[in-house]
């Protein structure tokens, strides 16, 4: 049912209307100057229009850029149930009278609602035989960010242009308030998106999702990362190519108080010295041919966050001196400039070189080495932790399976073949091998034959792969004796012995088989 609007008994003269409008505008201005919730301010403004000027059932709709539509931000009605029912109503651009105002940015004045087919009457509040006015609310750039609308309490007369101008003035007064609503909603969406991204990043770089492994050497690595992540100390990550040094650096950053700031990476071996200086420190316009504008370097980009310098052992002695100054003083000059730039950056460096040996040979500055080597984390090569290969294979196949959109499994015989390989390329080589195997597997099962097709040879287990130590066993025992000692300590229960050795049940079963250990029946 459409509302029946009581008409005024006496016709207003222009002077009376003008005086009422001035008083109403003064009241609206006072209302908007108060410190209140935005929805309360909008409701009070609509109440003034309703009570003082006879502009009934006023509503303010606010732009929702995500859906290209207008949603009701405030409405003045005597029925709370009607107000709640209106909350979910939206007008798309160009849809109905309200949508036309959003699309074209011009006021719409209807002398009689029923005479205009554009009026949708979604709210069922208005008398279809009476006028209706809708005006745009615009931001300083001229974009329509909302619509103000109301219905006069009398039939269309010579005062309709004056009422329309009055609503346009009110819309201008409301522009800042509505703009705040739009910014709050955008900010809330951005905050939600940012928080979701942080959760995703923390999940990706959580300790349990870094480098998989339960051998004592890897547990020490995890413990070092947990401890050092809390502080701002410089970290030097040591390890062969393919062991996951960048992943360790990422884990340190994203589990540190700097996680909300930038994590910037640079491979020092990928650039010549002249370009490396510009890349790290930035340059001024005209500093060299091609420097058409000022450019910030990686240090400035990482300000407040973490800078990961991979292959730090490859930089020249001359550049080492420049890098040392930044690490000591936290300041530098851009190439071609004389203005000192100060930064607050945490450094995580990585190398596959033996820097101590490089220092002894005079190829790496001793003072820089000790500046970098505040906290050293050594990542063991895969050949030194073959007991982790079954778990690593499962983890990597799960990742590859998500990329291929199908489940992948691996047989025990394939695992044994993987454990017999020396893996000179470490975890990176293992991942490439498994990805090739997955591609060649029709049904998603990685068998020994499939792995063999990738070029993995059946080698003897490397002698350099010690078994995890058992706390109560003699460290001088060989691999077979240590496994037997763990089994005896666990009452010949494989699962318990596996936990003592830091292994999985599958890993210890493989060891029992390859070491020709006869299980006792208890």
Short mmCIF file of C-alpha atoms in Angstrom, two decimals:
data_model
loop_
_atom_site.label_atom_id
_atom_site.label_comp_id
_atom_site.label_asym_id
_atom_site.label_seq_id
_atom_site.Cartn_x
_atom_site.Cartn_y
_atom_site.Cartn_z
CA UNK A 1 0.00 0.00 0.00
CA UNK A 2 1.27 3.44 -0.90
CA UNK A 3 1.25 6.03 1.86
CA UNK A 4 -1.39 8.75 1.78
CA UNK A 5 0.25 12.13 2.30
CA UNK A 6 -1.79 14.85 4.04
CA UNK A 7 -1.76 18.01 1.98
CA UNK A 8 -1.31 21.43 3.49
CA UNK A 9 -4.49 23.46 3.93
CA UNK A 10 -2.89 26.80 3.20
CA UNK A 11 -0.72 27.63 0.26
CA UNK A 12 2.72 28.94 1.18
CA UNK A 13 3.94 32.23 -0.25
CA UNK A 14 7.56 32.55 -1.49
CA UNK A 15 8.69 34.60 1.50
CA UNK A 16 7.42 32.05 4.02
CA UNK A 17 9.00 29.19 2.09
CA UNK A 18 12.31 31.04 1.84
CA UNK A 19 12.33 31.74 5.58
CA UNK A 20 11.53 28.09 6.41
CA UNK A 21 14.28 26.91 4.12
CA UNK A 22 16.86 29.21 5.75
CA UNK A 23 15.92 27.96 9.21
CA UNK A 24 16.07 24.36 8.05
CA UNK A 25 19.49 24.83 6.45
CA UNK A 26 20.78 26.42 9.65
CA UNK A 27 19.52 23.40 11.62
CA UNK A 28 21.12 20.98 9.15
CA UNK A 29 24.45 22.82 9.36
CA UNK A 30 24.38 22.61 13.18
CA UNK A 31 23.54 18.90 13.00
CA UNK A 32 26.41 18.11 10.66
CA UNK A 33 28.86 19.94 12.92
CA UNK A 34 28.20 17.53 15.80
CA UNK A 35 30.41 14.57 16.64
CA UNK A 36 28.02 11.68 16.14
CA UNK A 37 27.78 8.43 14.27
CA UNK A 38 27.37 9.03 10.54
CA UNK A 39 24.08 7.13 10.29
CA UNK A 40 22.67 9.22 13.14
CA UNK A 41 23.65 12.47 11.38
CA UNK A 42 21.97 11.38 8.15
CA UNK A 43 18.79 10.38 9.98
CA UNK A 44 18.62 13.74 11.79
CA UNK A 45 19.04 15.67 8.53
CA UNK A 46 16.21 13.70 6.92
CA UNK A 47 14.07 14.34 10.00
CA UNK A 48 14.54 18.13 9.58
CA UNK A 49 13.51 17.89 5.93
CA UNK A 50 10.45 15.87 6.92
CA UNK A 51 9.28 17.93 9.90
CA UNK A 52 10.27 21.49 8.94
CA UNK A 53 9.91 21.53 5.16
CA UNK A 54 7.38 18.83 4.38
CA UNK A 55 9.87 16.83 2.32
CA UNK A 56 8.67 13.40 3.40
CA UNK A 57 10.24 9.94 3.57
CA UNK A 58 13.65 11.28 2.70
CA UNK A 59 16.38 8.80 1.89
CA UNK A 60 20.10 8.89 1.24
CA UNK A 61 21.57 6.19 -0.98
CA UNK A 62 25.33 5.63 -1.06
CA UNK A 63 27.47 4.37 -3.92
CA UNK A 64 28.74 0.79 -3.73
CA UNK A 65 31.52 0.72 -6.37
CA UNK A 66 32.06 -3.03 -6.04
CA UNK A 67 28.57 -3.76 -7.34
CA UNK A 68 28.15 -0.60 -9.43
CA UNK A 69 25.00 0.22 -7.45
CA UNK A 70 23.48 2.41 -4.75
CA UNK A 71 22.56 1.06 -1.33
CA UNK A 72 20.35 2.82 1.20
CA UNK A 73 22.44 4.57 3.84
CA UNK A 74 19.58 6.26 5.72
CA UNK A 75 15.80 6.61 5.40
CA UNK A 76 13.22 8.56 7.41
CA UNK A 77 10.05 6.62 8.13
CA UNK A 78 7.77 6.08 11.09
CA UNK A 79 7.95 2.31 10.74
CA UNK A 80 11.10 0.57 11.99
CA UNK A 81 10.07 -2.59 10.17
CA UNK A 82 9.87 -0.69 6.89
CA UNK A 83 13.29 0.86 7.54
CA UNK A 84 14.83 -2.58 8.15
CA UNK A 85 13.19 -3.98 5.02
CA UNK A 86 14.73 -1.17 2.98
CA UNK A 87 18.29 -1.93 4.10
CA UNK A 88 18.84 -4.60 1.46
CA UNK A 89 17.41 -2.57 -1.43
CA UNK A 90 19.91 -1.61 -4.16
CA UNK A 91 19.64 0.45 -7.32
CA UNK A 92 21.99 -0.34 -10.19
CA UNK A 93 23.33 2.47 -12.35
CA UNK A 94 20.54 3.59 -14.73
CA UNK A 95 17.89 1.56 -12.90
CA UNK A 96 14.78 3.51 -11.91
CA UNK A 97 14.79 7.19 -10.97
CA UNK A 98 17.50 6.75 -8.32
CA UNK A 99 19.73 4.76 -10.71
CA UNK A 100 19.31 7.43 -13.41
CA UNK A 101 20.58 10.10 -11.04
CA UNK A 102 23.63 7.91 -10.27
CA UNK A 103 24.30 7.29 -13.96
CA UNK A 104 23.86 10.82 -15.31
CA UNK A 105 24.63 12.94 -12.23
CA UNK A 106 21.60 15.21 -12.79
CA UNK A 107 18.57 15.95 -10.59
CA UNK A 108 15.25 14.30 -11.50
CA UNK A 109 11.94 16.02 -10.66
CA UNK A 110 8.64 14.16 -11.16
CA UNK A 111 5.44 16.22 -11.09
CA UNK A 112 3.47 13.00 -10.49
CA UNK A 113 5.13 9.68 -9.82
CA UNK A 114 2.55 7.56 -11.67
CA UNK A 115 3.21 9.48 -14.88
CA UNK A 116 6.84 8.32 -15.09
CA UNK A 117 7.49 4.61 -15.87
CA UNK A 118 11.03 4.86 -14.50
CA UNK A 119 9.78 4.94 -10.90
CA UNK A 120 10.08 1.40 -9.48
CA UNK A 121 8.25 1.90 -6.16
CA UNK A 122 10.43 -0.70 -4.46
CA UNK A 123 9.98 0.86 -1.03
CA UNK A 124 6.15 1.25 -1.22
CA UNK A 125 6.47 4.47 0.82
CA UNK A 126 5.38 7.13 -1.62
CA UNK A 127 2.04 8.41 -2.90
CA UNK A 128 2.10 7.71 -6.63
CA UNK A 129 -0.08 10.75 -7.34
CA UNK A 130 2.31 13.19 -5.68
CA UNK A 131 5.68 14.70 -6.80
CA UNK A 132 9.11 13.24 -6.16
CA UNK A 133 12.58 14.86 -6.18
CA UNK A 134 15.97 13.10 -6.39
CA UNK A 135 19.30 14.97 -6.51
CA UNK A 136 22.91 13.75 -6.81
CA UNK A 137 25.48 13.87 -4.00
CA UNK A 138 28.89 14.50 -5.56
CA UNK A 139 32.48 14.46 -4.34
CA UNK A 140 34.90 17.34 -5.07
CA UNK A 141 35.96 15.60 -8.30
CA UNK A 142 32.39 15.77 -9.59
CA UNK A 143 31.65 12.04 -9.32
CA UNK A 144 28.24 10.99 -8.00
CA UNK A 145 28.72 9.11 -4.73
CA UNK A 146 25.12 9.10 -3.54
CA UNK A 147 21.56 10.31 -4.07
CA UNK A 148 19.27 12.37 -1.81
CA UNK A 149 15.53 11.98 -2.48
CA UNK A 150 12.23 13.01 -0.86
CA UNK A 151 8.55 13.59 -1.66
CA UNK A 152 6.95 17.03 -1.16
CA UNK A 153 3.77 16.96 0.93
CA UNK A 154 1.82 18.94 -1.68
CA UNK A 155 1.08 18.62 -5.36
CA UNK A 156 3.45 20.07 -7.90
CA UNK A 157 3.32 23.86 -7.92
CA UNK A 158 5.44 26.88 -8.73
CA UNK A 159 7.69 26.15 -5.72
CA UNK A 160 9.03 22.85 -7.10
CA UNK A 161 12.21 24.51 -8.50
CA UNK A 162 12.86 26.11 -5.09
CA UNK A 163 12.39 22.76 -3.28
CA UNK A 164 14.75 21.11 -5.79
CA UNK A 165 17.40 23.80 -5.23
CA UNK A 166 17.03 23.35 -1.48
CA UNK A 167 17.64 19.59 -1.77
CA UNK A 168 20.66 20.23 -4.01
CA UNK A 169 22.11 22.55 -1.33
CA UNK A 170 21.51 19.89 1.33
CA UNK A 171 23.15 17.31 -0.94
CA UNK A 172 26.23 19.52 -1.14
CA UNK A 173 26.27 19.76 2.66
CA UNK A 174 25.95 15.99 2.93
CA UNK A 175 28.71 15.31 0.40
CA UNK A 176 31.51 15.19 2.98
CA UNK A 177 29.48 12.98 5.32
CA UNK A 178 28.59 10.52 2.55
CA UNK A 179 32.18 10.59 1.34
CA UNK A 180 33.26 9.47 4.80
CA UNK A 181 30.84 6.55 4.59
CA UNK A 182 32.28 5.51 1.22
CA UNK A 183 35.85 5.78 2.52
CA UNK A 184 35.01 3.79 5.65
CA UNK A 185 33.47 1.00 3.56
CA UNK A 186 36.42 1.02 1.17
CA UNK A 187 38.80 1.04 4.10
CA UNK A 188 36.96 -1.84 5.74
CA UNK A 189 37.15 -3.86 2.53
CA UNK A 190 40.83 -3.01 2.19
CA UNK A 191 41.46 -3.96 5.81
CA UNK A 192 39.63 -7.26 5.36
CA UNK A 193 41.60 -7.95 2.20
CA UNK A 194 44.86 -7.01 3.92
CA UNK A 195 44.11 -9.24 6.92
CA UNK A 196 43.19 -12.12 4.63
CA UNK A 197 46.42 -11.64 2.71
CA UNK A 198 48.42 -11.62 5.94
CA UNK A 199 46.76 -14.83 7.06
CA UNK A 200 47.51 -16.40 3.69
CA UNK A 201 51.13 -15.29 3.78
CA UNK A 202 51.61 -16.45 7.36
CA UNK A 203 50.07 -19.78 6.43
CA UNK A 204 52.37 -20.11 3.46
CA UNK A 205 55.50 -19.17 5.39
CA UNK A 206 54.55 -20.73 8.74
CA UNK A 207 57.24 -22.90 10.26
CA UNK A 208 55.30 -26.06 9.46
CA UNK A 209 55.16 -25.09 5.77
CA UNK A 210 58.79 -24.15 5.24
CA UNK A 211 61.41 -26.82 4.66
CA UNK A 212 59.96 -30.12 5.76
CA UNK A 213 62.06 -32.29 8.01
CA UNK A 214 62.26 -33.94 11.42
CA UNK A 215 65.91 -34.92 11.56
CA UNK A 216 67.91 -33.32 14.39
CA UNK A 217 69.73 -30.97 11.98
CA UNK A 218 66.44 -29.61 10.60
CA UNK A 219 64.93 -29.29 14.06
CA UNK A 220 67.90 -27.14 15.00
CA UNK A 221 67.28 -24.99 11.92
CA UNK A 222 63.61 -24.52 12.86
CA UNK A 223 64.55 -23.62 16.40
CA UNK A 224 67.08 -21.04 15.17
CA UNK A 225 64.48 -19.45 12.88
CA UNK A 226 61.91 -19.22 15.66
CA UNK A 227 64.39 -17.53 17.96
CA UNK A 228 65.89 -15.08 15.49
CA UNK A 229 62.58 -14.06 13.85
CA UNK A 230 61.58 -12.09 16.97
CA UNK A 231 64.58 -9.75 16.76
CA UNK A 232 66.11 -7.37 14.21
CA UNK A 233 69.50 -9.10 14.09
CA UNK A 234 71.22 -9.63 10.75
CA UNK A 235 71.03 -13.25 9.61
CA UNK A 236 73.43 -15.15 7.35
CA UNK A 237 71.88 -18.23 5.73
CA UNK A 238 74.46 -20.77 4.56
CA UNK A 239 73.83 -23.71 2.30
CA UNK A 240 74.29 -25.25 -1.11
CA UNK A 241 72.19 -24.19 -4.08
CA UNK A 242 68.71 -25.65 -3.95
CA UNK A 243 68.51 -26.13 -0.18
CA UNK A 244 65.82 -23.46 0.30
CA UNK A 245 67.74 -20.43 1.57
CA UNK A 246 65.21 -17.92 0.18
CA UNK A 247 62.36 -19.84 1.78
CA UNK A 248 64.15 -19.61 5.13
CA UNK A 249 64.60 -15.84 4.66
CA UNK A 250 60.88 -15.51 3.84
CA UNK A 251 59.95 -17.46 6.95
CA UNK A 252 62.11 -15.19 9.11
CA UNK A 253 60.46 -12.06 7.70
CA UNK A 254 56.83 -13.22 7.75
CA UNK A 255 57.11 -14.49 11.32
CA UNK A 256 58.75 -11.31 12.59
CA UNK A 257 57.35 -7.96 13.83
CA UNK A 258 58.22 -6.60 10.35
CA UNK A 259 55.80 -8.97 8.60
CA UNK A 260 53.42 -6.11 7.68
CA UNK A 261 56.18 -4.26 5.82
CA UNK A 262 58.03 -5.06 2.59
CA UNK A 263 60.11 -8.17 1.95
CA UNK A 264 62.49 -7.21 -0.88
CA UNK A 265 64.76 -9.71 -2.66
CA UNK A 266 67.91 -9.24 -4.74
CA UNK A 267 70.28 -11.80 -6.25
CA UNK A 268 73.68 -10.12 -6.03
CA UNK A 269 75.19 -12.50 -8.59
CA UNK A 270 72.67 -11.54 -11.27
CA UNK A 271 73.99 -8.00 -11.87
CA UNK A 272 77.37 -6.40 -12.66
CA UNK A 273 78.79 -4.08 -10.00
CA UNK A 274 77.73 -0.83 -11.73
CA UNK A 275 74.11 -1.93 -11.98
CA UNK A 276 74.16 -3.54 -8.53
CA UNK A 277 74.96 -0.20 -6.89
CA UNK A 278 72.07 1.51 -8.66
CA UNK A 279 69.75 -1.40 -7.91
CA UNK A 280 70.52 -1.35 -4.19
CA UNK A 281 70.97 2.37 -3.52
CA UNK A 282 68.89 3.93 -6.32
CA UNK A 283 69.96 6.82 -8.53
CA UNK A 284 69.23 10.46 -9.24
CA UNK A 285 67.92 11.78 -12.52
CA UNK A 286 70.80 12.21 -14.97
CA UNK A 287 73.23 10.12 -12.91
CA UNK A 288 74.11 8.11 -16.03
CA UNK A 289 72.86 7.51 -19.53
CA UNK A 290 69.30 6.27 -19.33
CA UNK A 291 68.63 7.68 -15.86
CA UNK A 292 65.67 9.79 -16.98
CA UNK A 293 64.20 10.14 -13.50
CA UNK A 294 65.02 9.54 -9.85
CA UNK A 295 64.66 5.90 -8.78
CA UNK A 296 64.54 4.37 -5.31
CA UNK A 297 66.79 1.38 -4.72
CA UNK A 298 66.06 -1.86 -2.89
CA UNK A 299 67.19 -0.43 0.45
CA UNK A 300 64.59 2.34 0.29
CA UNK A 301 61.93 -0.06 -0.96
CA UNK A 302 62.59 -2.30 2.05
CA UNK A 303 62.57 0.55 4.60
CA UNK A 304 60.88 -0.76 7.75
CA UNK A 305 60.95 -4.30 6.39
CA UNK A 306 63.49 -6.93 5.35
CA UNK A 307 66.03 -7.01 2.51
CA UNK A 308 67.16 -10.45 1.35
CA UNK A 309 70.55 -10.39 -0.36
CA UNK A 310 71.09 -13.73 -2.07
CA UNK A 311 74.56 -14.85 -3.23
CA UNK A 312 76.22 -12.20 -1.05
CA UNK A 313 79.57 -13.92 -1.55
CA UNK A 314 79.64 -12.86 -5.21
CA UNK A 315 80.00 -9.09 -4.70
CA UNK A 316 83.34 -7.41 -5.43
CA UNK A 317 85.69 -6.07 -2.70
CA UNK A 318 84.98 -2.49 -3.81
CA UNK A 319 81.26 -2.92 -3.45
CA UNK A 320 81.72 -4.75 -0.14
CA UNK A 321 83.03 -1.49 1.34
CA UNK A 322 79.93 0.41 0.22
CA UNK A 323 77.63 -2.26 1.60
CA UNK A 324 79.50 -2.28 4.92
CA UNK A 325 78.79 1.41 5.43
CA UNK A 326 75.04 0.90 5.00
CA UNK A 327 75.04 -1.99 7.46
CA UNK A 328 77.03 0.01 10.01
CA UNK A 329 75.41 3.44 9.66
CA UNK A 330 72.02 2.71 8.09
CA UNK A 331 72.59 5.44 5.50
CA UNK A 332 73.80 5.89 1.92
CA UNK A 333 73.63 8.23 -1.09
CA UNK A 334 71.88 7.42 -4.33
CA UNK A 335 74.09 7.09 -7.40
CA UNK A 336 74.71 10.60 -8.74
CA UNK A 337 73.39 12.26 -5.59
CA UNK A 338 74.85 13.87 -2.47
CA UNK A 339 71.85 13.72 -0.16
CA UNK A 340 72.13 11.15 2.61
CA UNK A 341 69.24 8.70 2.82
CA UNK A 342 68.59 6.91 6.11
CA UNK A 343 66.76 3.58 6.25
CA UNK A 344 65.68 1.04 8.85
CA UNK A 345 66.15 -2.32 7.16
CA UNK A 346 66.75 -5.81 8.48
CA UNK A 347 69.28 -7.74 6.40
CA UNK A 348 69.05 -11.44 5.69
CA UNK A 349 71.95 -12.55 3.47
CA UNK A 350 72.60 -15.93 1.90
CA UNK A 351 75.50 -17.64 0.18
CA UNK A 352 76.66 -21.07 -0.97
CA UNK A 353 80.30 -20.06 -0.51
CA UNK A 354 82.52 -20.74 2.49
CA UNK A 355 82.93 -17.11 3.55
CA UNK A 356 85.47 -17.92 6.26
CA UNK A 357 87.71 -19.43 3.64
CA UNK A 358 87.08 -16.42 1.38
CA UNK A 359 88.14 -14.12 4.23
CA UNK A 360 91.37 -16.08 4.73
CA UNK A 361 92.11 -15.78 1.01
CA UNK A 362 91.48 -12.02 1.11
CA UNK A 363 88.52 -12.26 -1.27
CA UNK A 364 85.91 -11.15 1.28
CA UNK A 365 86.24 -8.36 3.83
CA UNK A 366 86.61 -9.64 7.35
CA UNK A 367 84.71 -6.71 8.88
CA UNK A 368 81.78 -7.24 6.48
CA UNK A 369 81.79 -10.96 7.21
CA UNK A 370 81.44 -10.37 10.94
CA UNK A 371 78.81 -7.70 10.32
CA UNK A 372 76.76 -10.24 8.35
CA UNK A 373 77.53 -13.23 10.55
CA UNK A 374 75.57 -12.05 13.60
CA UNK A 375 73.33 -15.10 13.44
CA UNK A 376 74.31 -17.88 11.05
CA UNK A 377 71.84 -20.57 9.99
CA UNK A 378 73.25 -23.51 8.04
CA UNK A 379 70.85 -25.47 5.85
CA UNK A 380 72.09 -29.05 5.44
CA UNK A 381 72.21 -30.55 1.95
CA UNK A 382 69.62 -33.20 1.17
CA UNK A 383 72.23 -35.98 1.09
CA UNK A 384 72.84 -35.34 4.80
CA UNK A 385 69.20 -35.87 5.70
CA UNK A 386 67.91 -38.63 3.47
CA UNK A 387 65.61 -39.72 6.29
CA UNK A 388 63.51 -36.63 5.45
CA UNK A 389 63.01 -37.62 1.80
CA UNK A 390 59.76 -39.62 2.29
CA UNK A 391 58.11 -36.72 4.10
CA UNK A 392 59.56 -34.19 1.66
CA UNK A 393 58.26 -36.20 -1.28
CA UNK A 394 54.74 -36.30 0.20
CA UNK A 395 54.84 -32.56 0.87
CA UNK A 396 56.10 -31.67 -2.62
CA UNK A 397 53.63 -34.01 -4.33
CA UNK A 398 50.80 -32.37 -2.43
CA UNK A 399 51.96 -28.98 -3.76
CA UNK A 400 52.36 -30.31 -7.32
CA UNK A 401 48.97 -32.03 -7.10
CA UNK A 402 47.29 -28.72 -6.25
CA UNK A 403 48.91 -27.14 -9.29
CA UNK A 404 47.76 -30.00 -11.54
CA UNK A 405 44.33 -30.20 -9.96
CA UNK A 406 44.52 -33.90 -9.06
CA UNK A 407 45.72 -36.10 -6.16
CA UNK A 408 49.18 -37.63 -6.51
CA UNK A 409 50.58 -40.63 -4.67
CA UNK A 410 53.97 -42.33 -4.57
CA UNK A 411 54.86 -45.97 -4.03
CA UNK A 412 57.30 -47.29 -1.43
CA UNK A 413 59.63 -48.59 -4.14
CA UNK A 414 59.77 -45.11 -5.66
CA UNK A 415 60.59 -43.64 -2.24
CA UNK A 416 63.45 -46.14 -1.83
CA UNK A 417 64.84 -45.10 -5.20
CA UNK A 418 64.64 -41.41 -4.23
CA UNK A 419 66.45 -42.13 -0.96
CA UNK A 420 69.29 -43.87 -2.80
CA UNK A 421 70.07 -40.79 -4.92
CA UNK A 422 72.68 -38.21 -3.80
CA UNK A 423 70.69 -35.14 -4.99
CA UNK A 424 73.48 -32.70 -5.90
CA UNK A 425 70.75 -30.13 -6.66
CA UNK A 426 69.16 -30.72 -3.25
CA UNK A 427 65.45 -30.03 -2.63
CA UNK A 428 65.08 -28.06 -5.87
CA UNK A 429 66.29 -31.07 -7.84
CA UNK A 430 63.95 -33.37 -5.90
CA UNK A 431 60.98 -31.11 -6.63
CA UNK A 432 61.84 -30.97 -10.35
CA UNK A 433 62.17 -34.75 -10.42
CA UNK A 434 58.76 -35.22 -8.79
CA UNK A 435 57.12 -32.68 -11.11
CA UNK A 436 58.51 -34.51 -14.16
CA UNK A 437 57.33 -37.79 -12.66
CA UNK A 438 53.83 -36.37 -12.11
CA UNK A 439 53.68 -35.18 -15.71
CA UNK A 440 54.59 -38.67 -16.97
CA UNK A 441 52.14 -40.44 -14.67
CA UNK A 442 48.77 -41.02 -16.31
CA UNK A 443 46.86 -42.06 -13.19
CA UNK A 444 48.66 -39.83 -10.67
CA UNK A 445 50.67 -42.68 -9.09
CA UNK A 446 54.42 -42.14 -8.97
CA UNK A 447 56.07 -45.54 -9.31
CA UNK A 448 59.74 -46.56 -9.32
CA UNK A 449 59.65 -46.96 -13.11
CA UNK A 450 58.24 -43.45 -13.57
CA UNK A 451 60.95 -41.96 -11.34
CA UNK A 452 63.64 -43.88 -13.25
CA UNK A 453 62.45 -42.25 -16.48
CA UNK A 454 63.40 -38.85 -15.05
CA UNK A 455 67.07 -39.84 -14.88
CA UNK A 456 67.35 -40.70 -11.18
CA UNK A 457 69.92 -43.49 -10.81
CA UNK A 458 69.83 -46.33 -8.32
CA UNK A 459 72.84 -45.46 -6.20
CA UNK A 460 73.98 -46.80 -2.87
CA UNK A 461 72.77 -44.78 0.08
CA UNK A 462 75.32 -42.02 0.73
CA UNK A 463 77.69 -42.61 3.58
CA UNK A 464 77.39 -38.95 4.52
CA UNK A 465 73.76 -39.40 5.57
CA UNK A 466 73.86 -40.15 9.28
CA UNK A 467 70.81 -41.40 11.08
CA UNK A 468 69.25 -39.15 13.71
CA UNK A 469 70.80 -39.59 17.12
CA UNK A 470 69.04 -41.37 19.94
CA UNK A 471 69.57 -39.53 23.22
CA UNK A 472 70.14 -42.70 25.30
CA UNK A 473 72.32 -44.45 22.72
CA UNK A 474 76.08 -44.30 22.38
CA UNK A 475 77.03 -41.82 19.67
CA UNK A 476 79.89 -44.05 18.52
CA UNK A 477 77.46 -46.73 17.32
CA UNK A 478 77.00 -47.18 13.59
CA UNK A 479 73.66 -46.69 11.81
CA UNK A 480 72.46 -50.28 12.27
CA UNK A 481 73.34 -50.35 15.96
CA UNK A 482 71.62 -47.01 16.59
CA UNK A 483 68.39 -48.22 14.97
CA UNK A 484 68.53 -51.44 17.00
CA UNK A 485 69.19 -49.39 20.17
CA UNK A 486 66.13 -47.26 19.47
CA UNK A 487 63.98 -50.33 18.82
CA UNK A 488 65.11 -51.94 22.06
CA UNK A 489 64.45 -48.72 23.96
CA UNK A 490 60.94 -48.59 22.41
CA UNK A 491 60.19 -52.24 23.20
CA UNK A 492 60.51 -53.11 19.49
CA UNK A 493 57.52 -50.90 18.62
CA UNK A 494 58.43 -49.26 15.32
CA UNK A 495 56.27 -46.15 15.83
CA UNK A 496 57.90 -45.38 19.19
CA UNK A 497 61.39 -46.00 17.81
CA UNK A 498 60.62 -43.70 14.90
CA UNK A 499 59.71 -40.90 17.32
CA UNK A 500 62.97 -41.41 19.25
CA UNK A 501 64.92 -41.12 16.01
CA UNK A 502 62.91 -38.17 14.69
CA UNK A 503 61.63 -40.29 11.79
CA UNK A 504 58.28 -41.30 10.33
CA UNK A 505 57.05 -44.92 10.50
CA UNK A 506 57.70 -45.27 6.77
CA UNK A 507 61.29 -44.05 7.18
CA UNK A 508 62.15 -46.46 9.99
CA UNK A 509 60.50 -49.34 8.13
CA UNK A 510 62.77 -48.61 5.19
CA UNK A 511 65.84 -48.51 7.47
CA UNK A 512 64.90 -51.80 9.10
CA UNK A 513 64.62 -53.37 5.66
CA UNK A 514 67.81 -51.93 4.15
CA UNK A 515 69.91 -52.58 7.28
CA UNK A 516 68.63 -56.16 7.45
CA UNK A 517 67.35 -55.87 11.01
CA UNK A 518 65.28 -58.83 12.23
CA UNK A 519 62.36 -57.61 14.33
CA UNK A 520 61.81 -59.38 17.65
CA UNK A 521 58.35 -60.54 18.59
CA UNK A 522 57.25 -59.17 21.95
#
